[in-house]
mmCIF file of C-alpha atoms in Angstrom:
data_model
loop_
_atom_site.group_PDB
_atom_site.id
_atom_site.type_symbol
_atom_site.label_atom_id
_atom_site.label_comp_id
_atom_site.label_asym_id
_atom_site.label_seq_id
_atom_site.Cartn_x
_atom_site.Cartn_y
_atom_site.Cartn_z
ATOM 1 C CA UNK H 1 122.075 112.702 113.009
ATOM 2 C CA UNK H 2 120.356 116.113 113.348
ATOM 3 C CA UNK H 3 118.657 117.740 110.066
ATOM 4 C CA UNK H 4 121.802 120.393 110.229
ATOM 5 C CA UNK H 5 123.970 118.102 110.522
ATOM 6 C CA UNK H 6 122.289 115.987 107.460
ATOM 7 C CA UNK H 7 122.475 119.191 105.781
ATOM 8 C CA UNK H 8 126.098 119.848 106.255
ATOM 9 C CA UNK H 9 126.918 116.581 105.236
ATOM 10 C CA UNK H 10 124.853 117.006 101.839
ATOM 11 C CA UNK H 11 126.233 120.962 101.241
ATOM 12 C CA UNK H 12 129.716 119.260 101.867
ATOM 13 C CA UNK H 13 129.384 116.694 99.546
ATOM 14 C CA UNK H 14 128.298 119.578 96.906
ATOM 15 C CA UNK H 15 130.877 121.446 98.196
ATOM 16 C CA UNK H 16 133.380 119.430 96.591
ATOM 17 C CA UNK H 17 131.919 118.771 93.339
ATOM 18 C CA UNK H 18 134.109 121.593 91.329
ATOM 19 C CA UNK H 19 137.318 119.859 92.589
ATOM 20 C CA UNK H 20 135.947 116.350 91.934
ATOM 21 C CA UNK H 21 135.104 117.499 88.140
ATOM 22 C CA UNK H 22 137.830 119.036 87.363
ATOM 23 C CA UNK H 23 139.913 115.680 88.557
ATOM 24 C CA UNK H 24 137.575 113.783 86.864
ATOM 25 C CA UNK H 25 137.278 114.785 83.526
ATOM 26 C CA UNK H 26 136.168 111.997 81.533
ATOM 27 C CA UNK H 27 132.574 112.395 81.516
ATOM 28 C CA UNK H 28 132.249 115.402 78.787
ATOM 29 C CA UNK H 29 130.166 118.483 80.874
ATOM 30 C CA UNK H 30 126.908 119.021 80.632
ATOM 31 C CA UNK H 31 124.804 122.160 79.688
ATOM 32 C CA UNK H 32 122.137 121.445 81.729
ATOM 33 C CA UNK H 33 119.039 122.872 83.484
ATOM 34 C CA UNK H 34 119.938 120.253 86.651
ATOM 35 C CA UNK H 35 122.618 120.194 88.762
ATOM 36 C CA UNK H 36 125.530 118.814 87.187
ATOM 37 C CA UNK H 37 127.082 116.245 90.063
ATOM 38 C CA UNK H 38 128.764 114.113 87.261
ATOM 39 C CA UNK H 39 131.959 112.325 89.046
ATOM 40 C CA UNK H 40 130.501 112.555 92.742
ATOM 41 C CA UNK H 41 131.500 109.854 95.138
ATOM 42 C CA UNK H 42 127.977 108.680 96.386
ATOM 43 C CA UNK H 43 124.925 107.280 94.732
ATOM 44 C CA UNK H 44 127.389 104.609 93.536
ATOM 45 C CA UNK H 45 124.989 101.142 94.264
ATOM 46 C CA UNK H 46 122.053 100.103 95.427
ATOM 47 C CA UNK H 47 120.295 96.780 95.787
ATOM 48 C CA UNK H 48 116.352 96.874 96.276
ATOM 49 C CA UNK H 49 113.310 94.630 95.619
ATOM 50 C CA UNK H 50 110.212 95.241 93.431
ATOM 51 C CA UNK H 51 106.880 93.789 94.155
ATOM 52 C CA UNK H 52 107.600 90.239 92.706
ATOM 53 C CA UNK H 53 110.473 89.999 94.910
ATOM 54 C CA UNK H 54 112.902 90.274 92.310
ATOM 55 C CA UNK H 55 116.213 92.236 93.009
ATOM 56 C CA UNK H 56 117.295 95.473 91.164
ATOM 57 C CA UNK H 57 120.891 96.976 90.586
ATOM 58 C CA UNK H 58 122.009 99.600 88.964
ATOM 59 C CA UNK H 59 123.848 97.204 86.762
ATOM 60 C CA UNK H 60 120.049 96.135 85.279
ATOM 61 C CA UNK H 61 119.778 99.257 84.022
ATOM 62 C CA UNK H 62 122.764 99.190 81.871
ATOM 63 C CA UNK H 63 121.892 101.300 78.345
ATOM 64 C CA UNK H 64 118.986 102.950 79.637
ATOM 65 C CA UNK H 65 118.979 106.687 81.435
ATOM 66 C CA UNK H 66 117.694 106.062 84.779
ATOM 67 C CA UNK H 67 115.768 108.823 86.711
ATOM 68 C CA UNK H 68 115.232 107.939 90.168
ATOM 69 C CA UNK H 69 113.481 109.630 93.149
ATOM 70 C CA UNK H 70 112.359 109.155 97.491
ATOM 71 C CA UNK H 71 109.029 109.550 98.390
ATOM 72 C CA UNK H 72 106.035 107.260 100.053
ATOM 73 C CA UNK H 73 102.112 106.935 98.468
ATOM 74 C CA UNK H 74 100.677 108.698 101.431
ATOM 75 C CA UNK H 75 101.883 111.487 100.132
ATOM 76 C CA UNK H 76 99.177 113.391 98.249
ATOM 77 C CA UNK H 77 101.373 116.360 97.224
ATOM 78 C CA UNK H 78 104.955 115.878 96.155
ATOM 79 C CA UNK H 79 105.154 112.521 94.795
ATOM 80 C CA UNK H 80 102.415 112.192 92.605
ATOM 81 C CA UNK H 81 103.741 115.874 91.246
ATOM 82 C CA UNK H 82 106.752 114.511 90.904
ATOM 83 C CA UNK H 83 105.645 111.190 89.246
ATOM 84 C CA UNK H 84 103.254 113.205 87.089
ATOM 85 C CA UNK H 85 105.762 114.901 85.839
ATOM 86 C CA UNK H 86 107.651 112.110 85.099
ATOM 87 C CA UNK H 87 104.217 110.459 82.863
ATOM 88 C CA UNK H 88 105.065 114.265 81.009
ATOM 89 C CA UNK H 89 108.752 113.642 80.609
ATOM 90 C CA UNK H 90 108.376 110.199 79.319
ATOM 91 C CA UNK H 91 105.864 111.888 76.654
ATOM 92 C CA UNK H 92 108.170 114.111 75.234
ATOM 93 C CA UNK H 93 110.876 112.107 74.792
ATOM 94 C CA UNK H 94 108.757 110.354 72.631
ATOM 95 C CA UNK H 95 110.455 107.296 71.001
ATOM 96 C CA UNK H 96 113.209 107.780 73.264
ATOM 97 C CA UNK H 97 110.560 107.219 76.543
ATOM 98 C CA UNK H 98 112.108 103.261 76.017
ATOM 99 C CA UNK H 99 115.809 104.233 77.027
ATOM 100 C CA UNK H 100 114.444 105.808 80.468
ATOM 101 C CA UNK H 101 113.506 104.238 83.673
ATOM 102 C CA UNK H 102 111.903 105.707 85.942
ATOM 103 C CA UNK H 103 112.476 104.512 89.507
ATOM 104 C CA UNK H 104 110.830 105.382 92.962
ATOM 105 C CA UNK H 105 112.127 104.081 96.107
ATOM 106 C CA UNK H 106 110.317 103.898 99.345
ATOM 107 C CA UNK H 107 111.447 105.728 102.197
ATOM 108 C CA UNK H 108 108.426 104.376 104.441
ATOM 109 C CA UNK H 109 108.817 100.646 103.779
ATOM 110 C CA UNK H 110 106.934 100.178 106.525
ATOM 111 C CA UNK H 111 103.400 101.395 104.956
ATOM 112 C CA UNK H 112 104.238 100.930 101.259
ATOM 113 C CA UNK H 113 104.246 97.098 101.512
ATOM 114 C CA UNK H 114 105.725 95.911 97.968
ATOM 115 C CA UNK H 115 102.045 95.590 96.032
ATOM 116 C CA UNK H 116 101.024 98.732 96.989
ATOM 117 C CA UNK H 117 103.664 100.438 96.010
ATOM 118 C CA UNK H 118 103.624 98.197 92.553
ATOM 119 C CA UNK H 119 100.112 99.815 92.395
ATOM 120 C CA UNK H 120 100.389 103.233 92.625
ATOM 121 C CA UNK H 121 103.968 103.784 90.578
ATOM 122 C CA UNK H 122 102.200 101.671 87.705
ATOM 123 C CA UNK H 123 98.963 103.926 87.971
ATOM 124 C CA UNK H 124 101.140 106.516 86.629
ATOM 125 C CA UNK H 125 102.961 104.712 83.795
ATOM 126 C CA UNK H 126 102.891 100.290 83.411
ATOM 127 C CA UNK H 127 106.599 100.721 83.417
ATOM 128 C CA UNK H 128 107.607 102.534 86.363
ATOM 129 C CA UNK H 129 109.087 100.914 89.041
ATOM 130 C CA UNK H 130 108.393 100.936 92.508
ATOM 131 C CA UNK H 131 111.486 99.648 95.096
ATOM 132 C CA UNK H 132 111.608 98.798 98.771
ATOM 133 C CA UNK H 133 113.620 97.099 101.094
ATOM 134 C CA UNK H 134 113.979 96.095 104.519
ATOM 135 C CA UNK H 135 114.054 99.685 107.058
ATOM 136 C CA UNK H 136 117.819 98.944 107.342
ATOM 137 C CA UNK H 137 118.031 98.803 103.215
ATOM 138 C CA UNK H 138 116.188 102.074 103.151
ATOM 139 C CA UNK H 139 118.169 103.373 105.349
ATOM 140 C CA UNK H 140 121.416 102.387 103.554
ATOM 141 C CA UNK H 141 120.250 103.260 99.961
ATOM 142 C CA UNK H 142 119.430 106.751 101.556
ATOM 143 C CA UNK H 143 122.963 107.296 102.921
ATOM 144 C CA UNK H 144 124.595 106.145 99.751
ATOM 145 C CA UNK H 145 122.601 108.542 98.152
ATOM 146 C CA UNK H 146 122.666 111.423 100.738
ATOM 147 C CA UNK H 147 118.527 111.200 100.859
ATOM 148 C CA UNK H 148 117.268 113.120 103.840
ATOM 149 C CA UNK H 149 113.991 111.311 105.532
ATOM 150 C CA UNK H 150 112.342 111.149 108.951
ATOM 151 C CA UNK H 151 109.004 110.053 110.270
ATOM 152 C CA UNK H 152 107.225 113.328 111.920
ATOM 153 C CA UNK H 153 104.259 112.356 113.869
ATOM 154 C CA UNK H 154 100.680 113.911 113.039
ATOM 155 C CA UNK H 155 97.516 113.265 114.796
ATOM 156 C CA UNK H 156 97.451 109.718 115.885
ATOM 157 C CA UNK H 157 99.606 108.588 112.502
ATOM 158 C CA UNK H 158 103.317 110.224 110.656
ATOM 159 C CA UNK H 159 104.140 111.904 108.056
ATOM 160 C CA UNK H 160 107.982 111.629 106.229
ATOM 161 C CA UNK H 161 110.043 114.630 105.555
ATOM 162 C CA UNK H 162 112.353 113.514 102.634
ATOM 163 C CA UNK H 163 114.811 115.187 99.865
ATOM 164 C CA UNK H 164 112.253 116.060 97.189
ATOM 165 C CA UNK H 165 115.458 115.676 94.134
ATOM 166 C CA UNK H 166 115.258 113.481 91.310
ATOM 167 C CA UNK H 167 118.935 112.027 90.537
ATOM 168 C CA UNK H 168 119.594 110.992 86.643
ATOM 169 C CA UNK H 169 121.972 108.040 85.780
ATOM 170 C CA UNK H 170 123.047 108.023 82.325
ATOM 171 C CA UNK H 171 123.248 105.208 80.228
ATOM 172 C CA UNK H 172 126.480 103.816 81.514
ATOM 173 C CA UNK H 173 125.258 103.815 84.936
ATOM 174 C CA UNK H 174 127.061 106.647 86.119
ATOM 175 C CA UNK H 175 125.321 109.577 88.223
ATOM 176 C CA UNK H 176 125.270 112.523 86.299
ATOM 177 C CA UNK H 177 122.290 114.872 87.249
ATOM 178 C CA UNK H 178 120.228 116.487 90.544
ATOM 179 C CA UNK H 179 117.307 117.414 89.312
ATOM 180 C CA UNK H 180 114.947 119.651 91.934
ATOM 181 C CA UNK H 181 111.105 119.539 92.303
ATOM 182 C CA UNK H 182 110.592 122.657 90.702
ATOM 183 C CA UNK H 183 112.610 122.091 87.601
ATOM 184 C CA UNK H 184 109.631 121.317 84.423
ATOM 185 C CA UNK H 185 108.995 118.372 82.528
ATOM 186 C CA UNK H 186 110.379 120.030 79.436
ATOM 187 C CA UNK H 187 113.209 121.032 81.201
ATOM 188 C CA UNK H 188 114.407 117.762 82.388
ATOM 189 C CA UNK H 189 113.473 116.129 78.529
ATOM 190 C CA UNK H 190 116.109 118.233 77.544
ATOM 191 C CA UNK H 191 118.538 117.513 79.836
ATOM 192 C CA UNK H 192 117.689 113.696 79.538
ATOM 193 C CA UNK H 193 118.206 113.987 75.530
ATOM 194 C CA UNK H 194 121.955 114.871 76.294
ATOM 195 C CA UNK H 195 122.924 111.914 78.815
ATOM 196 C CA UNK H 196 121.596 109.296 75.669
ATOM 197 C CA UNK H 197 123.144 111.269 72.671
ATOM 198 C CA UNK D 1 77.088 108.789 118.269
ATOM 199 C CA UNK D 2 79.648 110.516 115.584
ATOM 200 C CA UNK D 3 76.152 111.356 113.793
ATOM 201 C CA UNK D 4 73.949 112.918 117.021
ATOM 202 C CA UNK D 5 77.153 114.914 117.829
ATOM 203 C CA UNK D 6 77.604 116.023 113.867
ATOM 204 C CA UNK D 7 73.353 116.738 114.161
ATOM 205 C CA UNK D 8 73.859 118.621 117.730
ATOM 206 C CA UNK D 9 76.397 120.874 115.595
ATOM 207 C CA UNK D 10 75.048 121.528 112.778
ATOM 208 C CA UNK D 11 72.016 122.605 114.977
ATOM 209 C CA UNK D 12 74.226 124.841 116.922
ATOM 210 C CA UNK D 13 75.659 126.383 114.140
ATOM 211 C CA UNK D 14 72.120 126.958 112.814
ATOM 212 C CA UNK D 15 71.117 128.827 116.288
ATOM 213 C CA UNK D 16 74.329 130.991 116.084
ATOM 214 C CA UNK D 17 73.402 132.470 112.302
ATOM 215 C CA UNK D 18 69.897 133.445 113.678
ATOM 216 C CA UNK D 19 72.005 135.909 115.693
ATOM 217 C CA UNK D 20 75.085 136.872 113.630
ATOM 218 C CA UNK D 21 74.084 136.713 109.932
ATOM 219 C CA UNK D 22 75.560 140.151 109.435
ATOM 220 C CA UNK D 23 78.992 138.745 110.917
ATOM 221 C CA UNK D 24 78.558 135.523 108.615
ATOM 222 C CA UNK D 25 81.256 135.204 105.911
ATOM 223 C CA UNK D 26 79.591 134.030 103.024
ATOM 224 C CA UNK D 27 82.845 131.162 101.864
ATOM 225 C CA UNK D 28 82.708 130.266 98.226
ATOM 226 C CA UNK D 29 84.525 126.858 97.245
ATOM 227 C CA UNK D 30 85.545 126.472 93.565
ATOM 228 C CA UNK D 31 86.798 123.310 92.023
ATOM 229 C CA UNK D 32 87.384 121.330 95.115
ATOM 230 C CA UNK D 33 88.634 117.466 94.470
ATOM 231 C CA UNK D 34 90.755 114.608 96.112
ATOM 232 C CA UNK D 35 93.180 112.773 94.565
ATOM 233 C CA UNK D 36 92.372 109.207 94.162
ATOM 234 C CA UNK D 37 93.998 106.239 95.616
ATOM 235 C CA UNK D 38 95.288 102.537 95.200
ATOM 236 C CA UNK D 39 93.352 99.813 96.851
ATOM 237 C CA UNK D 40 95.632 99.733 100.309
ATOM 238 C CA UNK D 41 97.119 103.018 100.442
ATOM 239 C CA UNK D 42 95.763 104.787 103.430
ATOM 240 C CA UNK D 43 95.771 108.922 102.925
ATOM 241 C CA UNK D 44 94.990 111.688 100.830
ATOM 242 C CA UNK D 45 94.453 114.884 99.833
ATOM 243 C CA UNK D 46 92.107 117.371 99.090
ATOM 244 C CA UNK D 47 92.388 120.751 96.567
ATOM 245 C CA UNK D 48 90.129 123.653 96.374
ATOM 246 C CA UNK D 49 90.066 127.728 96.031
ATOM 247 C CA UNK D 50 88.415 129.492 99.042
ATOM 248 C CA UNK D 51 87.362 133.065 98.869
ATOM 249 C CA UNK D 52 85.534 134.753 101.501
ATOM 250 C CA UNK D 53 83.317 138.164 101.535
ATOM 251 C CA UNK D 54 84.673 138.966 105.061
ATOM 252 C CA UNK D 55 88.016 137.992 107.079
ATOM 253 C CA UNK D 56 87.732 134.618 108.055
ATOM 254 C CA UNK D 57 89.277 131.182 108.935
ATOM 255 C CA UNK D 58 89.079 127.477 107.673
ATOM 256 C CA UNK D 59 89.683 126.061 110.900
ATOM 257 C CA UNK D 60 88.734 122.487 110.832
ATOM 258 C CA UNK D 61 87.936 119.963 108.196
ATOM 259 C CA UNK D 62 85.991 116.809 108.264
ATOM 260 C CA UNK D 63 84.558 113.969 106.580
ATOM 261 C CA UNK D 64 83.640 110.215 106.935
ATOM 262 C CA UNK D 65 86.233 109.010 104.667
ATOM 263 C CA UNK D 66 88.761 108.895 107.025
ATOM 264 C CA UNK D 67 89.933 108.579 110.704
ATOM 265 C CA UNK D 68 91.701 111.893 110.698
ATOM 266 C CA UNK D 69 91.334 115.072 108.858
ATOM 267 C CA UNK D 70 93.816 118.144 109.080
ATOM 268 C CA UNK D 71 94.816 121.051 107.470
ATOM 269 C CA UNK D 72 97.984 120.821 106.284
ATOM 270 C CA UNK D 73 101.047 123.516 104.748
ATOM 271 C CA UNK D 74 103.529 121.976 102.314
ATOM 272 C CA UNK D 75 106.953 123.485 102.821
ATOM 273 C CA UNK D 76 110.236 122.609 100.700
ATOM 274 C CA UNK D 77 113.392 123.951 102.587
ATOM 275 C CA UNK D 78 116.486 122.918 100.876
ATOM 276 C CA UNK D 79 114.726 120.448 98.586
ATOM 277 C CA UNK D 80 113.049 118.821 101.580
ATOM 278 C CA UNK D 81 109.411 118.355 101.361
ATOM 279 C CA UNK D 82 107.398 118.897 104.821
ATOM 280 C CA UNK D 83 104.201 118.441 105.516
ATOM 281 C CA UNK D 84 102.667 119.967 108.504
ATOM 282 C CA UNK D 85 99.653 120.523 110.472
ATOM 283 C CA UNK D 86 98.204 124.169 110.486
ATOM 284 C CA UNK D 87 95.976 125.030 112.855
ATOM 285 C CA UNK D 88 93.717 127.076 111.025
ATOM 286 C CA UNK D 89 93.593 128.718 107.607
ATOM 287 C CA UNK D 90 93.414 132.541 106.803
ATOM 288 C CA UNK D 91 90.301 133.376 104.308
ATOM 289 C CA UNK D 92 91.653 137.253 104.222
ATOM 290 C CA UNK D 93 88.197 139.091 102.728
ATOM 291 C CA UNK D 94 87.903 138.715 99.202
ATOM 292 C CA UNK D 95 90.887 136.775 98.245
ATOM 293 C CA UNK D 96 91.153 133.758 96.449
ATOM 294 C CA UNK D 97 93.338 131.339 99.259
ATOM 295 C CA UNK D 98 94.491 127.758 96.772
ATOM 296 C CA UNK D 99 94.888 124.902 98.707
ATOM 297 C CA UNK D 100 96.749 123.140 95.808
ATOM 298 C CA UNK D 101 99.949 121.102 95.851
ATOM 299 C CA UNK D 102 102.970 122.631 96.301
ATOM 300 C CA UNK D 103 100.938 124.822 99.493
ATOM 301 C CA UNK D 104 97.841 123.707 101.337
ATOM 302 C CA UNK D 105 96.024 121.036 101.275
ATOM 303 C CA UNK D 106 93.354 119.098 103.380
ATOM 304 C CA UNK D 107 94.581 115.507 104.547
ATOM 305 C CA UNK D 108 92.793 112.599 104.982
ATOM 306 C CA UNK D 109 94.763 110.084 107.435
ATOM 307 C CA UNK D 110 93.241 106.267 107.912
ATOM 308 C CA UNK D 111 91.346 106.116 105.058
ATOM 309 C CA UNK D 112 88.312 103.784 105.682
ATOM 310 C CA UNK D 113 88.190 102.822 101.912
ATOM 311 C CA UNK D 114 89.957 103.515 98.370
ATOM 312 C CA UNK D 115 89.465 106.335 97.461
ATOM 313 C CA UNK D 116 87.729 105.557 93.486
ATOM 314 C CA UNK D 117 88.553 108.118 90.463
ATOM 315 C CA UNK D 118 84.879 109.561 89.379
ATOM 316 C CA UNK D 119 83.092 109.122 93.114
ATOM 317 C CA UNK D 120 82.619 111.859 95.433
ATOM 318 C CA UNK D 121 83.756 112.825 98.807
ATOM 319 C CA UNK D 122 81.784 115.111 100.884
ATOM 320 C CA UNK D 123 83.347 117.101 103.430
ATOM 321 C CA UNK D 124 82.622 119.879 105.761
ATOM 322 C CA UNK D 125 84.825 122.756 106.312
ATOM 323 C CA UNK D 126 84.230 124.707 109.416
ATOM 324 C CA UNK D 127 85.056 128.635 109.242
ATOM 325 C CA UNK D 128 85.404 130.755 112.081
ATOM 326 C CA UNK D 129 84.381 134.981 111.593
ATOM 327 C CA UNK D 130 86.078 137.421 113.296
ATOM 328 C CA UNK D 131 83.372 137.201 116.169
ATOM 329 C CA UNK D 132 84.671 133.842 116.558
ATOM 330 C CA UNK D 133 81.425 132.227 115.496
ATOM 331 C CA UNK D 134 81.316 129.004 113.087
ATOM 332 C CA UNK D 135 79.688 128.024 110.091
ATOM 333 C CA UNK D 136 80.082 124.483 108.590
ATOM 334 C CA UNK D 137 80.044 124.171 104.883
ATOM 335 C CA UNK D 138 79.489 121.401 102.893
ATOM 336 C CA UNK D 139 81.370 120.333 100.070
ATOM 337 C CA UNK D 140 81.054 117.554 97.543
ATOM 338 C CA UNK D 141 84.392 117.186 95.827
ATOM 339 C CA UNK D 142 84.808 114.658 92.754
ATOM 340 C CA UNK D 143 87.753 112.652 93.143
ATOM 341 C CA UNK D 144 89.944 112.731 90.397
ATOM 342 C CA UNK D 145 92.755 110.433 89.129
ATOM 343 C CA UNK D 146 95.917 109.559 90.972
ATOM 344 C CA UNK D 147 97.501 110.966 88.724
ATOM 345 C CA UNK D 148 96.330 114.129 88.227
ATOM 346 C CA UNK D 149 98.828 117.011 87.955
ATOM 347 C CA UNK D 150 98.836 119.938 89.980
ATOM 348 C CA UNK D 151 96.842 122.809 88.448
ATOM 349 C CA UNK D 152 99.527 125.812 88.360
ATOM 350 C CA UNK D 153 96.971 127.841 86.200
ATOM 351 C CA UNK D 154 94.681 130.186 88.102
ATOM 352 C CA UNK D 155 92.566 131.154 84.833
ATOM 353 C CA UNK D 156 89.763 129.113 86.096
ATOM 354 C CA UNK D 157 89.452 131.139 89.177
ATOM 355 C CA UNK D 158 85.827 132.515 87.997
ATOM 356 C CA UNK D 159 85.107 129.142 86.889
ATOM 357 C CA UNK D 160 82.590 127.484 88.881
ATOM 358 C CA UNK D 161 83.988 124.080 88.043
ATOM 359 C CA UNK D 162 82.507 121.062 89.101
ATOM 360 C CA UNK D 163 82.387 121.033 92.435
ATOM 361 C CA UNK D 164 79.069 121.419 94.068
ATOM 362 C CA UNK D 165 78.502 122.846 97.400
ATOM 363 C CA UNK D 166 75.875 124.046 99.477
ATOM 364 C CA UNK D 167 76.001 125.890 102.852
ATOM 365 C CA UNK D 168 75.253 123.391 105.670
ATOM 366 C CA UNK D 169 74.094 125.602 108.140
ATOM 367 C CA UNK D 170 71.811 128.481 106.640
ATOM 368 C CA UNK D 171 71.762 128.954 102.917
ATOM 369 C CA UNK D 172 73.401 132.302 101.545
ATOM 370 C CA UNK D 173 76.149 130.912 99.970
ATOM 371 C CA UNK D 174 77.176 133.426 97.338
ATOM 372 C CA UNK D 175 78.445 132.444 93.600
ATOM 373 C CA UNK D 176 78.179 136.135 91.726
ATOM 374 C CA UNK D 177 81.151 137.962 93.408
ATOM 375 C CA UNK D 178 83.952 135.863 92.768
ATOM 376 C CA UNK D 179 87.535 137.576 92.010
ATOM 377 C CA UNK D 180 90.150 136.696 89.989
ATOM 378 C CA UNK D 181 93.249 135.351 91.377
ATOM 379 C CA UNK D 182 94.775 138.010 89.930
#
């Protein structure tokens, strides 16, 4: 699948959203900084490993926010922002740190082997947790939750494009927010705040 | 062999500012570092401000840490993060040019080693002048945590920070002119 055609697919799915709220309605809406995708029809499941082997649902998550984002640790730009800014997050929710998770999957599970990975989430906070899979479990968590990555070659190594979003599950396990890169620490507290109260 | 070649260089580059010291940008690097690593993860970056007293270019980077070293750009387009080779790096004359994330930064592929929080990395940045001559420049950047977040704030710009640097090839390295980023 081409990038523009990746793109379609995701500005589709978007697309849609209004009509899919509107149906929806259960989920009360959201005054948020984010992107409101509450009712959309991907990011339903997923089913990855941690570094002790152990498998992770979303069902595990059950009563705790979950705030989940695609990178890889050779990254020196993006993803540690992006994790760093989750450390921030975490620290002003305070108290209420205990009902988030933060999640980051792999999307190079080929160079992130699992204790690496383990490593360099928990740098940033003992609780984080860092997921892989198998290449074709990457690949399938990615679709599911329309996560744009490729391997770009550079010098004699690669690099990975990827979706730089952070998604938010609320409490009940349902996928409520699409947070961007930009969007600040504070911001996303506050949002986070209204998916546990 | 890496070392005679590195020698026969700097040497070079020595020869060439006998001749062209007027041409010679004088490149001032303020609070360069690299972000730290795990034991096993195998690239990084490194951050600085470059300001230059003439129009110049970065146009290489090296250092023993790792196999490769390139400049890179940073790009989001539609929330997608690229990274990207540059080929070189414009030091427009006077102006304070951030490689930072979120824009440019210096890449270290194949790391040899972890990279360890509170060591050093030295590096040499190569500049081209407008009369296409080179200069190499030696930095010693501190390597700071993993973790650290990216420094949005450009109120330090006049800070020297805590970098230290010294011109490799002939010695006017200038630290009294610097600008504020804005």
């Amino acid at each position: 699948m081409s990038i523009n055609q990746q793109r379609r697919l995701v500005l589709s799915g978007l697309g849609v959203m209004p009509l899919v709220l509107m149906g929806c309605g259960k989920e009360e809406s959201l005054k948020v900084h984010a992107t409101d995708i509450t009712g959309v029809n991907f990011g339903r499941e997923f089913n990855l490993q941690d570094a002790t082997g152990k498998r992770w649902t979303l069902n595990d998550f059950n009563g705790k926010a979950l705030m989940m984002f695609f990178g890889f640790t050779q990254c020196p730009d993006v993803c540690p922002t992006a994790l760093a800014r989750a450390v921030e997050i975490n620290s002003l929710l305070g108290k209420d740190a205990e009902r988030l998770q933060v999640v980051f999957v792999t999307i190079d599970p080929e160079r992130d082997i699992p204790e690496m990975l383990a490593a360099y989430t928990q740098a940033f906070d003992p609780g984080f947790l860092g997921l892989t899979g198998t290449p074709e479990e990457i690949a399938k968590i990615a679709k599911e939750f329309r996560i744009y990555y490729k391997k770009v070659p550079t010098g004699s190594s690669y690099t990975m494009d990827h979706s730089a979003l952070s998604y938010i599950f609320d409490p009940k396990g349902k996928l409520r927010l699409s947070v961007s890169h930009q969007q600040s620490a504070e911001e996303c507290a506050e949002d986070i705040r209204q998916l546990l109260f | 062999m890496k070392l005679s070649f590195k020698q026969a260089n700097l040497a070079l580059v020595t020869s060439l500012s006998l001749f062209s010291v007027a041409a010679n940008a004088a490149v001032t690097v303020n609070e360069a570092w690299v972000r730290g690593t795990v034991p096993g993860q195998q690239a990084t970056g490194a951050f600085m401000r470059l300001t230059s007293d003439t129009n110049a270019k970065l146009v290489e980077a090296k250092s023993d840490i790792a196999k490769t070293v390139e400049i890179h750009e940073m790009v989001m387009e539609d929330d997608v993060m690229k990274m990207r080779q540059i080929p070189n790096l414009d030091l427009p004359k006077d102006k304070v040019v951030e490689l930072k994330p979120g824009g440019y930064h210096i890449m270290f592929i194949d790391l040899h080693e972890q990279v360890k929080e509170n060591n050093e990395v030295a590096l040499e940045l190569v500049i081209e002048n407008q009369d296409g001559s080179v200069e190499n420049i030696a930095v010693k950047a501190p390597v700071k945590s993993l973790t650290a977040k990216a420094d949005s704030s450009t109120h330090a710009a006049m800070d020297h920070g805590d970098s230290k640097h010294e011109n490799a090839g002939h010695g006017d390295m200038k630290h009294d002119d610097m600008k504020p980023a804005h």
